[in-house]
Every structure is written in structure tokens, then in C-alpha cells.
Amino acid sequence: MAGGKGAGGVLKLAVVFIAILALGLGTFKPLMNAMKLGLDLKGGVHVVAQAQSTPDHAVTAEDMAALERVMRDRVDQLGIAEPLIQKEGNDRLIIELAGVSNPEEAIKMIGKTAQLEFKTSDGQVVVTGKDLKDAKAIIDQATGEPEITLQFNAEGTKKFADVTQKLVNSYPYGDPRRAIGIYLDQQQLTNPQVQTAIPNGTARITGGFANFEEAANLAALLRGGALPVPVQLIEHRIVGPTLGADSLAKSKNAIIVSMVLIALFMLAMYRLPGVVAIFSLVIYALIILTALWLLKATITLPGIAGILLSVGMAVDANILIYERLREELRNGKTLRAAIDAGFRHAFVTIVDTNSNSILAAVVLYYLGSGAVRGFAINLGLGVLASFFTAVTLTRFLLHLVAEVPWFQGYGFYGVKGPDQQVPTVRGGA
């Protein structure tokens, strides 16, 4: 009966371990390939734009929302999928474009954030960017030539109607004084003539475009200039693809080396429970990667640091449990009783340490930004996953191990005891 029960325990343990290994080998690579890599791992551009208050107008939340819309529109025109654009504080915007092929062009496009002005020939500003609602490049179906359509808001419509009516009444067509120059960063973009008065808020800029791309770029600048406040790029940083790939390779090596060292330490110190801890770490890693994938998270170097830190904390939880397990074995308890007592006594300590880590992650997330938030998310997820695997999976696996008579010697648990088997069950234990 004992041999049959032992064989059954071995079979059950082997099935569970093989299933964990198969799950890890089958899902690790697809999950890693599905992850989005951050700027520091893929290469690209990091830009910080700051909205500038003026004596007449302080930066508001609405201004920042407008700035974010403009920047997102510009980035979309660069053809970059899923850029990171987020606010920092009350007047800053962080823009990260991972994988951008021409970072200098991207910075140039983003940096064109000066105010847009429409001026008459005498230098009078008649309409500004905040009066412009939209600008689009189109192809005129009649002539086949590229042109730009402008649409003003209600205030801009009235201003434009008044000035165009005045110019039409004052000067003949072809007179330079009948033109309205469009300026960005005090530089003239174009100087179209007013053909007729425009009372409905919709205007067209025709002629002078070499091709549609030129008209589209100008339309983008016009839309980008529709900001109510000036904007300055206070920081921009380019991470080359080679540097990003090098960082990614080093990060992978760091993960592999740390995992191997942790596994060797656990095997050397705790023997059979160390093996259990390694299998628990496999499930822990799968939980982390799956959670990040479901959250559509972007993996960055600080995020990897958060994961590695939580791996160490996951091992800490196992160490607390195993040390308690050893104490109970030395006190003469049976193996199953020692396992249960070890988890029971270590549970409060694990909850305390994990609670502090979760609190730190929450504070970092709410007070931090960008990479700090990524670190906080990964740290928080890691702590929760490590707590779950430590108090559930590790306990389940240890009970499976305890059912196998072959693994009940003191030496399997790193305990220097009498040369005999650890009692699995004892009356009253």
C-alpha cells in the first residue's frame, strides 16, 4: 500500500511539474513577443513640451487638452503607432515616440508649436491660431491641384469676414495690400490674395503648392499652430535603435543571470523546497507577463527593474516560509504539520512586508510620471503575484512533495537532523 501510494504521489508531482514547465516554455516567448517595448528599449524620441503663460493669459487645463490634441495629431501624421503622450504637472506634456525612423524630423514637426497669425500687409494681426478650427489639404477636383481648406470658429469667422470684406472694398485684385499673410514663428508660410469677402468662416488657399505633400505639411503646421498659448520644447532626447537594442539585450541577460543565481541560491540553501520555489517563480513570471499583456503595458528599463525587484521579494516570501518550516521540523513536528505551521507563522510577516511595498508602489504611481509610473505598476503587480504564488502555489506544491515517501528525509529540507525520515504524520501532530 505504501509503495502504491508513493508511486501515485510521484506521478501526481511529476504531472504538476511537467505541466508548469510546459506552460512556461509554451507561453513565455509568445508573451514576450507580444509586449510593446518602450523608448529606452526600442529607440526613438523623448520630448517635453511646456505651455507658456502670457501676461494676458495663464495656462489652463483646456489649453493643455488642446495642446495634447495638437501633438497627437502631429504624431499621427508621422505614422507612428501608439505613441506615449501624457501630461506632467499643470503645464507640461511628455511625448515619447518609440521606433521612429527619423527622430530629427519628428522633433522638428513636434517643435513647430509657435502661435499662428494671419496678418495684413501693414503687419496688423487680424486672426490668430486660436480662431482656426481646422485646416485640411485636398485635391481640387476641377483643376487637379492641391489646395488647403480653412475653417474658423465663430469668433474667427466674424474677424475673417470683416477683414476680407474691408480688403476687397479697399484694393483691386492683384494689389499686394489685398493679401493676408499666414505666419508661424514669425515666419511667413504663405501670402495668399483675397479673391472675395469670406463671410462663412470657410476659406481656401490655392496655388503655389508643388505637390500634395507640400500642401499637407502646411495644413499640419496650420493645425499645429492653433494653440491658445505659446509652447516651448524644454527637453528632447534621442535614443538610437542600436542603443535601445543593446539595452534590451543587457536587460534580457540581467533577467536570465538573476533568475539563475536565485535558483542556485534556493537550491543550495533549501534543497527540495528550493525546487518548489523555482516552479512557483515560473508561474509568478507568467502571471506578471499576462497581466502586463492584458493591460497593454509598455516595457521599459525601469519597468524591468520593478519586475526584478519583485522577483527578489517573491523569493523573500518563500525564504520566510522555509525558515519557519525548518524551525518546526527541528521542533519535531511532522512534515505536513511543519508545512502548515510554517505558512501560518510566516503569513503575517509576508502580509506586512507586501503591504508596505504596495503602499510605496501606489505613492510612486500617483506622485510620479512616465518611467516612474511604469516602475510602480510593475512593482505592484509583482508584489501581488508573489504574494499569491507564495501562499497558494508554493503551499500546494510542498504538500504534493510531502506525499512522496522518497522526499521525506531531513536532508531534503536543509535540516541537520537525525539520520532518519521526517515523520509525515504523527498522532496529534
mmCIF file of C-alpha atoms in Angstrom, residues 147-417:
data_model
loop_
_atom_site.group_PDB
_atom_site.id
_atom_site.type_symbol
_atom_site.label_atom_id
_atom_site.label_comp_id
_atom_site.label_asym_id
_atom_site.label_seq_id
_atom_site.Cartn_x
_atom_site.Cartn_y
_atom_site.Cartn_z
ATOM 1 C CA GLU A 147 -5.071 73.273 -52.007
ATOM 2 C CA ILE A 148 -5.849 73.880 -48.342
ATOM 3 C CA THR A 149 -9.261 74.464 -46.842
ATOM 4 C CA LEU A 150 -9.505 76.532 -43.649
ATOM 5 C CA GLN A 151 -12.378 76.533 -41.201
ATOM 6 C CA PHE A 152 -12.639 79.195 -38.479
ATOM 7 C CA ASN A 153 -14.592 79.111 -35.236
ATOM 8 C CA ALA A 154 -17.384 81.604 -34.564
ATOM 9 C CA GLU A 155 -15.082 84.388 -33.384
ATOM 10 C CA GLY A 156 -12.609 83.744 -36.194
ATOM 11 C CA THR A 157 -15.399 83.694 -38.769
ATOM 12 C CA LYS A 158 -16.500 87.208 -37.782
ATOM 13 C CA LYS A 159 -12.936 88.557 -37.746
ATOM 14 C CA PHE A 160 -12.095 86.991 -41.108
ATOM 15 C CA ALA A 161 -15.329 88.183 -42.660
ATOM 16 C CA ASP A 162 -14.673 91.766 -41.543
ATOM 17 C CA VAL A 163 -11.068 91.896 -42.763
ATOM 18 C CA THR A 164 -11.696 90.202 -46.108
ATOM 19 C CA GLN A 165 -14.659 92.498 -46.791
ATOM 20 C CA LYS A 166 -12.516 95.512 -45.948
ATOM 21 C CA LEU A 167 -9.637 94.364 -48.202
ATOM 22 C CA VAL A 168 -11.978 93.600 -51.118
ATOM 23 C CA ASN A 169 -13.589 97.021 -50.800
ATOM 24 C CA SER A 170 -10.250 98.834 -50.474
ATOM 25 C CA TYR A 171 -7.924 97.262 -53.048
ATOM 26 C CA PRO A 172 -8.226 95.720 -56.523
ATOM 27 C CA TYR A 173 -7.399 92.067 -57.040
ATOM 28 C CA GLY A 174 -3.631 91.670 -57.563
ATOM 29 C CA ASP A 175 -2.728 94.551 -55.295
ATOM 30 C CA PRO A 176 -0.191 93.285 -52.684
ATOM 31 C CA ARG A 177 -2.148 95.095 -49.987
ATOM 32 C CA ARG A 178 -5.108 92.748 -50.633
ATOM 33 C CA ALA A 179 -3.143 89.724 -49.345
ATOM 34 C CA ILE A 180 -3.355 88.128 -45.910
ATOM 35 C CA GLY A 181 -0.043 86.617 -44.844
ATOM 36 C CA ILE A 182 -0.006 83.494 -42.683
ATOM 37 C CA TYR A 183 2.867 83.394 -40.200
ATOM 38 C CA LEU A 184 4.176 80.696 -37.898
ATOM 39 C CA ASP A 185 7.046 81.516 -35.532
ATOM 40 C CA GLN A 186 7.014 84.962 -37.135
ATOM 41 C CA GLN A 187 7.965 83.309 -40.397
ATOM 42 C CA GLN A 188 5.695 83.664 -43.384
ATOM 43 C CA LEU A 189 4.232 80.380 -44.546
ATOM 44 C CA THR A 190 2.209 81.777 -47.396
ATOM 45 C CA ASN A 191 0.733 85.090 -48.560
ATOM 46 C CA PRO A 192 -2.463 84.386 -50.465
ATOM 47 C CA GLN A 193 -4.551 87.084 -52.159
ATOM 48 C CA VAL A 194 -8.131 87.625 -51.028
ATOM 49 C CA GLN A 195 -10.325 86.945 -54.061
ATOM 50 C CA THR A 196 -13.691 87.695 -52.425
ATOM 51 C CA ALA A 197 -15.069 88.504 -48.999
ATOM 52 C CA ILE A 198 -15.395 85.341 -46.894
ATOM 53 C CA PRO A 199 -18.378 85.609 -44.538
ATOM 54 C CA ASN A 200 -18.990 81.914 -43.733
ATOM 55 C CA GLY A 201 -15.740 81.043 -41.940
ATOM 56 C CA THR A 202 -14.505 78.691 -44.677
ATOM 57 C CA ALA A 203 -11.547 79.759 -46.813
ATOM 58 C CA ARG A 204 -9.244 78.149 -49.376
ATOM 59 C CA ILE A 205 -5.548 78.631 -50.061
ATOM 60 C CA THR A 206 -4.909 77.780 -53.688
ATOM 61 C CA GLY A 207 -1.912 77.814 -55.977
ATOM 62 C CA GLY A 208 1.776 77.760 -55.174
ATOM 63 C CA PHE A 209 1.974 74.155 -53.968
ATOM 64 C CA ALA A 210 4.468 71.935 -55.798
ATOM 65 C CA ASN A 211 2.599 68.794 -54.762
ATOM 66 C CA PHE A 212 0.008 67.448 -52.343
ATOM 67 C CA GLU A 213 2.642 66.609 -49.704
ATOM 68 C CA GLU A 214 3.695 70.251 -49.524
ATOM 69 C CA ALA A 215 0.062 71.301 -49.014
ATOM 70 C CA ALA A 216 -0.440 68.563 -46.407
ATOM 71 C CA ASN A 217 2.636 69.678 -44.453
ATOM 72 C CA LEU A 218 1.448 73.278 -44.466
ATOM 73 C CA ALA A 219 -2.030 72.187 -43.338
ATOM 74 C CA ALA A 220 -0.399 70.268 -40.473
ATOM 75 C CA LEU A 221 1.514 73.355 -39.439
ATOM 76 C CA LEU A 222 -1.661 75.419 -39.536
ATOM 77 C CA ARG A 223 -3.476 72.908 -37.356
ATOM 78 C CA GLY A 224 -0.472 72.728 -35.052
ATOM 79 C CA GLY A 225 -0.448 76.471 -34.795
ATOM 80 C CA ALA A 226 -3.996 76.501 -33.465
ATOM 81 C CA LEU A 227 -2.767 76.827 -29.889
ATOM 82 C CA PRO A 228 -4.073 79.413 -27.459
ATOM 83 C CA VAL A 229 -0.677 79.777 -25.738
ATOM 84 C CA PRO A 230 2.984 79.568 -26.832
ATOM 85 C CA VAL A 231 4.713 76.248 -26.337
ATOM 86 C CA GLN A 232 8.421 75.603 -25.797
ATOM 87 C CA LEU A 233 10.311 72.326 -26.051
ATOM 88 C CA ILE A 234 12.327 72.317 -22.830
ATOM 89 C CA GLU A 235 13.851 68.870 -23.332
ATOM 90 C CA HIS A 236 14.340 66.443 -26.169
ATOM 91 C CA ARG A 237 16.361 63.271 -26.159
ATOM 92 C CA ILE A 238 17.065 60.789 -28.937
ATOM 93 C CA VAL A 239 17.646 57.127 -28.137
ATOM 94 C CA GLY A 240 19.209 55.371 -31.103
ATOM 95 C CA PRO A 241 17.894 51.963 -32.232
ATOM 96 C CA THR A 242 21.340 50.457 -31.612
ATOM 97 C CA LEU A 243 21.435 51.790 -28.048
ATOM 98 C CA GLY A 244 17.889 50.562 -27.499
ATOM 99 C CA ALA A 245 18.701 47.088 -28.824
ATOM 100 C CA ASP A 246 21.816 46.999 -26.644
ATOM 101 C CA SER A 247 19.734 47.960 -23.594
ATOM 102 C CA LEU A 248 17.214 45.234 -24.439
ATOM 103 C CA ALA A 249 19.953 42.605 -24.789
ATOM 104 C CA LYS A 250 21.530 43.641 -21.477
ATOM 105 C CA SER A 251 18.137 43.575 -19.777
ATOM 106 C CA LYS A 252 17.493 40.034 -21.021
ATOM 107 C CA ASN A 253 20.910 38.960 -19.782
ATOM 108 C CA ALA A 254 20.241 40.606 -16.413
ATOM 109 C CA ILE A 255 16.943 38.740 -16.076
ATOM 110 C CA ILE A 256 18.482 35.391 -17.031
ATOM 111 C CA VAL A 257 21.514 35.791 -14.761
ATOM 112 C CA SER A 258 19.419 36.951 -11.809
ATOM 113 C CA MET A 259 16.958 34.096 -12.218
ATOM 114 C CA VAL A 260 19.785 31.530 -12.436
ATOM 115 C CA LEU A 261 21.531 32.944 -9.359
ATOM 116 C CA ILE A 262 18.265 32.988 -7.422
ATOM 117 C CA ALA A 263 17.585 29.372 -8.437
ATOM 118 C CA LEU A 264 21.086 28.256 -7.408
ATOM 119 C CA PHE A 265 20.776 30.057 -4.070
ATOM 120 C CA MET A 266 17.417 28.494 -3.321
ATOM 121 C CA LEU A 267 18.673 25.022 -4.273
ATOM 122 C CA ALA A 268 21.806 25.392 -2.160
ATOM 123 C CA MET A 269 20.017 26.756 0.877
ATOM 124 C CA TYR A 270 16.700 24.950 0.896
ATOM 125 C CA ARG A 271 17.143 21.861 -1.310
ATOM 126 C CA LEU A 272 13.754 20.417 -2.214
ATOM 127 C CA PRO A 273 11.707 23.472 -1.138
ATOM 128 C CA GLY A 274 14.117 25.439 -3.343
ATOM 129 C CA VAL A 275 12.951 23.376 -6.325
ATOM 130 C CA VAL A 276 9.367 24.177 -5.354
ATOM 131 C CA ALA A 277 10.235 27.881 -5.193
ATOM 132 C CA ILE A 278 11.684 27.747 -8.716
ATOM 133 C CA PHE A 279 8.482 26.257 -10.129
ATOM 134 C CA SER A 280 6.462 28.873 -8.234
ATOM 135 C CA LEU A 281 8.611 31.568 -9.831
ATOM 136 C CA VAL A 282 7.720 30.202 -13.286
ATOM 137 C CA ILE A 283 4.021 30.709 -12.549
ATOM 138 C CA TYR A 284 4.801 34.064 -10.945
ATOM 139 C CA ALA A 285 6.537 35.221 -14.133
ATOM 140 C CA LEU A 286 3.615 34.014 -16.270
ATOM 141 C CA ILE A 287 1.152 35.942 -14.096
ATOM 142 C CA ILE A 288 3.244 39.120 -14.422
ATOM 143 C CA LEU A 289 3.648 38.864 -18.192
ATOM 144 C CA THR A 290 -0.016 38.002 -18.732
ATOM 145 C CA ALA A 291 -1.146 40.939 -16.588
ATOM 146 C CA LEU A 292 1.140 43.348 -18.461
ATOM 147 C CA TRP A 293 -0.081 41.993 -21.783
ATOM 148 C CA LEU A 294 -3.737 42.381 -20.770
ATOM 149 C CA LEU A 295 -3.038 45.939 -19.577
ATOM 150 C CA LYS A 296 -1.307 46.691 -22.905
ATOM 151 C CA ALA A 297 1.642 47.931 -20.863
ATOM 152 C CA THR A 298 4.843 49.224 -22.414
ATOM 153 C CA ILE A 299 8.011 47.532 -21.170
ATOM 154 C CA THR A 300 10.799 49.950 -20.220
ATOM 155 C CA LEU A 301 14.083 49.630 -18.353
ATOM 156 C CA PRO A 302 12.577 50.969 -15.081
ATOM 157 C CA GLY A 303 9.705 48.530 -15.584
ATOM 158 C CA ILE A 304 12.145 45.642 -15.877
ATOM 159 C CA ALA A 305 13.844 46.893 -12.700
ATOM 160 C CA GLY A 306 10.479 46.790 -10.950
ATOM 161 C CA ILE A 307 9.910 43.210 -12.099
ATOM 162 C CA LEU A 308 13.383 42.100 -10.966
ATOM 163 C CA LEU A 309 12.848 43.752 -7.584
ATOM 164 C CA SER A 310 9.549 41.950 -7.153
ATOM 165 C CA VAL A 311 11.258 38.652 -8.102
ATOM 166 C CA GLY A 312 13.590 39.150 -5.160
ATOM 167 C CA MET A 313 10.595 39.889 -2.944
ATOM 168 C CA ALA A 314 8.860 36.740 -4.199
ATOM 169 C CA VAL A 315 11.895 34.738 -3.108
ATOM 170 C CA ASP A 316 11.890 36.582 0.221
ATOM 171 C CA ALA A 317 8.378 35.315 0.907
ATOM 172 C CA ASN A 318 9.482 31.746 0.200
ATOM 173 C CA ILE A 319 12.537 32.166 2.431
ATOM 174 C CA LEU A 320 10.348 33.344 5.311
ATOM 175 C CA ILE A 321 8.142 30.295 4.886
ATOM 176 C CA TYR A 322 11.016 27.852 4.547
ATOM 177 C CA GLU A 323 12.848 29.154 7.611
ATOM 178 C CA ARG A 324 9.681 28.681 9.640
ATOM 179 C CA LEU A 325 9.316 25.219 8.127
ATOM 180 C CA ARG A 326 12.814 24.325 9.262
ATOM 181 C CA GLU A 327 12.137 25.549 12.783
ATOM 182 C CA GLU A 328 9.045 23.423 13.010
ATOM 183 C CA LEU A 329 10.938 20.364 11.738
ATOM 184 C CA ARG A 330 13.677 20.927 14.301
ATOM 185 C CA ASN A 331 10.978 21.125 16.979
ATOM 186 C CA GLY A 332 9.935 17.624 15.996
ATOM 187 C CA LYS A 333 6.743 18.297 14.104
ATOM 188 C CA THR A 334 5.662 16.065 11.275
ATOM 189 C CA LEU A 335 6.353 17.254 7.740
ATOM 190 C CA ARG A 336 2.763 18.240 6.932
ATOM 191 C CA ALA A 337 2.307 19.914 10.316
ATOM 192 C CA ALA A 338 5.599 21.754 9.829
ATOM 193 C CA ILE A 339 4.495 22.964 6.372
ATOM 194 C CA ASP A 340 1.160 24.262 7.696
ATOM 195 C CA ALA A 341 2.787 25.866 10.740
ATOM 196 C CA GLY A 342 5.495 27.415 8.577
ATOM 197 C CA PHE A 343 2.932 29.093 6.332
ATOM 198 C CA ARG A 344 0.772 30.131 9.274
ATOM 199 C CA HIS A 345 3.607 31.795 11.162
ATOM 200 C CA ALA A 346 5.151 33.461 8.097
ATOM 201 C CA PHE A 347 1.840 34.729 6.718
ATOM 202 C CA VAL A 348 1.573 37.826 8.918
ATOM 203 C CA THR A 349 5.159 38.855 8.168
ATOM 204 C CA ILE A 350 4.609 38.390 4.430
ATOM 205 C CA VAL A 351 1.414 40.466 4.539
ATOM 206 C CA ASP A 352 3.212 43.255 6.423
ATOM 207 C CA THR A 353 6.149 43.453 4.026
ATOM 208 C CA ASN A 354 3.956 43.227 0.929
ATOM 209 C CA SER A 355 1.571 45.882 2.272
ATOM 210 C CA ASN A 356 4.438 48.325 2.661
ATOM 211 C CA SER A 357 5.631 47.591 -0.860
ATOM 212 C CA ILE A 358 2.139 48.038 -2.289
ATOM 213 C CA LEU A 359 1.797 51.344 -0.447
ATOM 214 C CA ALA A 360 5.132 52.510 -1.892
ATOM 215 C CA ALA A 361 4.035 51.474 -5.398
ATOM 216 C CA VAL A 362 0.739 53.379 -5.040
ATOM 217 C CA VAL A 363 2.542 56.533 -3.890
ATOM 218 C CA LEU A 364 5.055 56.289 -6.739
ATOM 219 C CA TYR A 365 2.261 55.858 -9.263
ATOM 220 C CA TYR A 366 0.227 58.858 -8.128
ATOM 221 C CA LEU A 367 3.124 61.211 -7.496
ATOM 222 C CA GLY A 368 5.407 60.021 -10.288
ATOM 223 C CA SER A 369 5.155 60.157 -14.051
ATOM 224 C CA GLY A 370 6.419 58.360 -17.131
ATOM 225 C CA ALA A 371 9.004 55.718 -16.309
ATOM 226 C CA VAL A 372 8.418 56.083 -12.556
ATOM 227 C CA ARG A 373 4.799 55.088 -13.044
ATOM 228 C CA GLY A 374 5.883 52.103 -15.134
ATOM 229 C CA PHE A 375 8.201 51.040 -12.346
ATOM 230 C CA ALA A 376 5.379 51.418 -9.800
ATOM 231 C CA ILE A 377 2.914 49.375 -11.862
ATOM 232 C CA ASN A 378 5.358 46.539 -12.405
ATOM 233 C CA LEU A 379 6.412 46.577 -8.741
ATOM 234 C CA GLY A 380 2.788 46.497 -7.567
ATOM 235 C CA LEU A 381 1.844 43.692 -9.944
ATOM 236 C CA GLY A 382 4.951 41.771 -8.929
ATOM 237 C CA VAL A 383 4.205 42.053 -5.221
ATOM 238 C CA LEU A 384 0.615 40.878 -5.680
ATOM 239 C CA ALA A 385 1.692 37.981 -7.898
ATOM 240 C CA SER A 386 4.461 36.953 -5.499
ATOM 241 C CA PHE A 387 2.048 37.009 -2.561
ATOM 242 C CA PHE A 388 -0.421 34.835 -4.453
ATOM 243 C CA THR A 389 2.141 32.261 -5.587
ATOM 244 C CA ALA A 390 3.880 32.149 -2.196
ATOM 245 C CA VAL A 391 0.802 31.461 -0.088
ATOM 246 C CA THR A 392 -1.099 29.272 -2.547
ATOM 247 C CA LEU A 393 1.034 27.559 -5.179
ATOM 248 C CA THR A 394 4.116 27.036 -3.024
ATOM 249 C CA ARG A 395 1.967 25.549 -0.270
ATOM 250 C CA PHE A 396 0.161 23.279 -2.736
ATOM 251 C CA LEU A 397 3.427 22.048 -4.239
ATOM 252 C CA LEU A 398 5.007 21.422 -0.833
ATOM 253 C CA HIS A 399 2.043 19.290 0.186
ATOM 254 C CA LEU A 400 2.445 17.292 -3.037
ATOM 255 C CA VAL A 401 6.125 16.790 -2.229
ATOM 256 C CA ALA A 402 5.242 15.707 1.327
ATOM 257 C CA GLU A 403 3.066 12.909 -0.082
ATOM 258 C CA VAL A 404 6.106 11.244 -1.654
ATOM 259 C CA PRO A 405 7.895 8.994 0.877
ATOM 260 C CA TRP A 406 11.168 9.323 -1.064
ATOM 261 C CA PHE A 407 11.378 13.039 -0.258
ATOM 262 C CA GLN A 408 10.831 12.905 3.495
ATOM 263 C CA GLY A 409 14.430 12.864 4.698
ATOM 264 C CA TYR A 410 15.645 15.834 6.749
ATOM 265 C CA GLY A 411 18.403 16.442 4.228
ATOM 266 C CA PHE A 412 15.841 17.277 1.502
ATOM 267 C CA TYR A 413 14.809 20.311 3.566
ATOM 268 C CA GLY A 414 18.268 21.515 4.544
ATOM 269 C CA VAL A 415 17.817 20.491 8.177
ATOM 270 C CA LYS A 416 20.643 18.834 10.086
ATOM 271 C CA GLY A 417 18.650 16.314 11.997
#
